[in-house]
Coordinates of N, CA and C in Angstrom, one line a residue:
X1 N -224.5 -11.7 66.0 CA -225.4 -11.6 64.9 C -226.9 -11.9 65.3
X2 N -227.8 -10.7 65.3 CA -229.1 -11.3 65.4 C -230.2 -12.1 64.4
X3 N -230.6 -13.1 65.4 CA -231.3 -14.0 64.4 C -232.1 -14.1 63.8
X4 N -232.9 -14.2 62.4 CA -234.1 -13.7 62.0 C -235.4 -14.3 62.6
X5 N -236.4 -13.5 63.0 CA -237.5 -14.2 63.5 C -238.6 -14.3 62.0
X6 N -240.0 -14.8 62.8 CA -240.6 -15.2 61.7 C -240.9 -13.9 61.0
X7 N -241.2 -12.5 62.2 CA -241.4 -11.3 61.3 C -240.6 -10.7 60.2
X8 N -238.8 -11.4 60.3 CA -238.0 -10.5 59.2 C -237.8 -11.3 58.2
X9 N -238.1 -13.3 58.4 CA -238.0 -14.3 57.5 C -239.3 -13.2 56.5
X10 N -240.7 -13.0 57.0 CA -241.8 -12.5 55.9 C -241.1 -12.1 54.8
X11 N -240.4 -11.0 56.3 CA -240.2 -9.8 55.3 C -238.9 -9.9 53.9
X12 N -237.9 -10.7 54.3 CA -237.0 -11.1 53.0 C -237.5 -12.1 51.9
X13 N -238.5 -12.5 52.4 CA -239.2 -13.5 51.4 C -240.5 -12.4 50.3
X14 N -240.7 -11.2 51.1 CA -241.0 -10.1 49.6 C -240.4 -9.4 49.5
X15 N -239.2 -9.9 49.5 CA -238.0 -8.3 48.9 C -237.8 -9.2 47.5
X16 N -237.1 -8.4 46.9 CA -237.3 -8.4 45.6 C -236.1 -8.0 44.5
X17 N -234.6 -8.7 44.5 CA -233.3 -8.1 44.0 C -233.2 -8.4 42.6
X18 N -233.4 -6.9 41.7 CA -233.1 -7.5 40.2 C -232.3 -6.0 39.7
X19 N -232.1 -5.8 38.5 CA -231.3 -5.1 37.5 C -232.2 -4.2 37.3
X20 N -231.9 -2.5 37.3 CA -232.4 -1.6 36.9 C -233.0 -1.6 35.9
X21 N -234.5 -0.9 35.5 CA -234.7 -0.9 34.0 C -234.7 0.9 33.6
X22 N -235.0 1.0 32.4 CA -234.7 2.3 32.6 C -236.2 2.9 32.8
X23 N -237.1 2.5 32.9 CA -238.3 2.8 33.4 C -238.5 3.0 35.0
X24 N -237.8 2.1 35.5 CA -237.5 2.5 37.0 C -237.5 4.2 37.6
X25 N -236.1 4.7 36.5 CA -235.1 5.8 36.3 C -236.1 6.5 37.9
X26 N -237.2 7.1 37.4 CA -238.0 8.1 38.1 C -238.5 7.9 39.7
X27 N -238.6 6.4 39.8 CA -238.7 5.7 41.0 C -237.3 5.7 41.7
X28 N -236.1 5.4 41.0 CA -235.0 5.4 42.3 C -234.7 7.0 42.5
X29 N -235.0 8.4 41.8 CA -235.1 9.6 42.2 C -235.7 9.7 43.2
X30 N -236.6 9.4 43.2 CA -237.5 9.6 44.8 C -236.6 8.8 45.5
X31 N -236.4 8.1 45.4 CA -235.9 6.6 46.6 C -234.7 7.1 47.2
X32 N -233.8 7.7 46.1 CA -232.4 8.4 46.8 C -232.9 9.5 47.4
X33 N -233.8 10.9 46.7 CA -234.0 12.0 48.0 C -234.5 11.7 49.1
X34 N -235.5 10.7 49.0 CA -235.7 9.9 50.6 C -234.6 9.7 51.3
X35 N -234.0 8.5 50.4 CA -232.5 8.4 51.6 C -232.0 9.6 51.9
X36 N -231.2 10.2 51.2 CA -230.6 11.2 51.3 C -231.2 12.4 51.6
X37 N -232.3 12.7 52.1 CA -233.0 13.9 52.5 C -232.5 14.8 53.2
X38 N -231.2 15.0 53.5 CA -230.8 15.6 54.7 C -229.5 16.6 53.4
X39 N -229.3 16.1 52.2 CA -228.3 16.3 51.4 C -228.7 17.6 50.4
X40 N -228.3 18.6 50.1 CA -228.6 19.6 49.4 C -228.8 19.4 47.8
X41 N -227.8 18.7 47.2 CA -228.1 18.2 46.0 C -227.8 16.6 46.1
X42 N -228.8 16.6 45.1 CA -229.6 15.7 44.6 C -229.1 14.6 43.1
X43 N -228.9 13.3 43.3 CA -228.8 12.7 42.0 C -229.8 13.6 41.1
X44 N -229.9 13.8 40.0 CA -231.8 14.1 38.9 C -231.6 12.7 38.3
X45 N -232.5 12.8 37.2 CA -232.9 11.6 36.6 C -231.7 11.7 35.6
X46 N -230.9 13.0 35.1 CA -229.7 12.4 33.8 C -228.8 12.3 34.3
X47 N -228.6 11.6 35.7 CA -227.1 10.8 36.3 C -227.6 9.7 36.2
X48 N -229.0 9.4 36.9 CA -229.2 8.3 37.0 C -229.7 7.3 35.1
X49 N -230.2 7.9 34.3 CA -229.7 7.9 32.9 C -228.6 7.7 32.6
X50 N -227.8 8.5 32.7 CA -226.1 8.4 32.2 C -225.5 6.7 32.9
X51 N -225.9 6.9 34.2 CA -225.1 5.7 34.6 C -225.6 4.2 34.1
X52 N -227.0 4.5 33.5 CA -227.7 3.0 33.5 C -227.2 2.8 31.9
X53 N -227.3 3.7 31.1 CA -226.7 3.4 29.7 C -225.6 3.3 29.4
X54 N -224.8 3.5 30.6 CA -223.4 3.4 30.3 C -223.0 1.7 30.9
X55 N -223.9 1.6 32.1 CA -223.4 0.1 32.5 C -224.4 -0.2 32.9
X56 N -225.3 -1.0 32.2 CA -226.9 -1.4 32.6 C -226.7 -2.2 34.3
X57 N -225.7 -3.2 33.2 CA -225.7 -4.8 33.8 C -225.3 -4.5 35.6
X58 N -224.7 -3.1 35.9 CA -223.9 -3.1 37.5 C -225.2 -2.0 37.9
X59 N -226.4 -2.2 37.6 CA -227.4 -1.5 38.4 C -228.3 -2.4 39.2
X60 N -228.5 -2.4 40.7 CA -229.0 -3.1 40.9 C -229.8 -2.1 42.2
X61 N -231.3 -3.3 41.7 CA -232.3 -2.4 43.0 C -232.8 -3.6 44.0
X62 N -233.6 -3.0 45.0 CA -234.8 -4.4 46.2 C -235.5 -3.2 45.6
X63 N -236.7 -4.3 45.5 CA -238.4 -3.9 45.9 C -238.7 -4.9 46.8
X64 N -239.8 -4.0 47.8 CA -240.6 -4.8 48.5 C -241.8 -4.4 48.4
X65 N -243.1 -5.6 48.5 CA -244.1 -5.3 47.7 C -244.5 -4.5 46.4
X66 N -243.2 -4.8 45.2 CA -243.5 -4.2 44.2 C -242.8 -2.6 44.5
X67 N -242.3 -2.1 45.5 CA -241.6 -0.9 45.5 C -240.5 -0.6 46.0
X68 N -239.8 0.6 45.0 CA -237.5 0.1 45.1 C -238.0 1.1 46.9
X69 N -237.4 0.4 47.1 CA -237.0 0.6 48.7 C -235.4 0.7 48.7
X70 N -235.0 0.4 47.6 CA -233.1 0.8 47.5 C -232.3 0.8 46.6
X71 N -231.3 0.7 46.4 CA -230.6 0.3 45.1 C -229.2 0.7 45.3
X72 N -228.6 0.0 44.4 CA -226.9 -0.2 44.5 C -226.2 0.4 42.9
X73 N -225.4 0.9 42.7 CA -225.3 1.5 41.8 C -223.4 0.9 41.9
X74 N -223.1 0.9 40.2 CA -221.5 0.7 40.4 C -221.7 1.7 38.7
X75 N -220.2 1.9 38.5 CA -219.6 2.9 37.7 C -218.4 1.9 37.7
X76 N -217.8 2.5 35.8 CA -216.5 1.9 35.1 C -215.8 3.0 36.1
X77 N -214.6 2.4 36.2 CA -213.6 3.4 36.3 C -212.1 2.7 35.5
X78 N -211.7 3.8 35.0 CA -210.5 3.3 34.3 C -208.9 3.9 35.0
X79 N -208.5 3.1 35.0 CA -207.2 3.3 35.8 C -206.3 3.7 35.5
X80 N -205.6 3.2 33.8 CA -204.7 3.6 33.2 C -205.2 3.3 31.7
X81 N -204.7 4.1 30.6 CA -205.1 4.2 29.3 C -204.7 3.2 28.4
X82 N -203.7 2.0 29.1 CA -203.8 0.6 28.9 C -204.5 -0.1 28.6

């Protein structure tokens, strides 16, 4: 495991882990075609809508200096009609 030096301590001391808002929405579109740039289709903004209204609370983004640099996304799934 490599060890953090003082350059990557900076850098996790302005990252920044909190809960989607839905004002975000427009910001993690760019952020995923950036990641994903190589991919033909695209999240748009009514997945990333659908998913945040459907489960706010399992959205989760980093900013660093104030900008999402990423985000983690979870979905319900239902298993059986139990």
């Amino acid at each position: 495991m490599k060890k953090l030096g003082s350059k990557n301590d900076n850098l996790l001391s302005r990252a920044k882990v909190r809960k989607w808002k839905e004002e975000d929405i427009d910001e993690l579109v760019k952020c995923h075609k950036e990641i994903y740039s190589d991919l033909n289709n695209h999240y748009e903004k009514r997945i990333f809508t659908l998913q945040f209204r459907k489960f706010p609370e399992g959205q989760f983004l980093i900013e660093l200096d104030k900008k999402i640099v990423g985000y983690a996304s979870s979905i319900i799934v239902q298993l059986s009609s139990d």
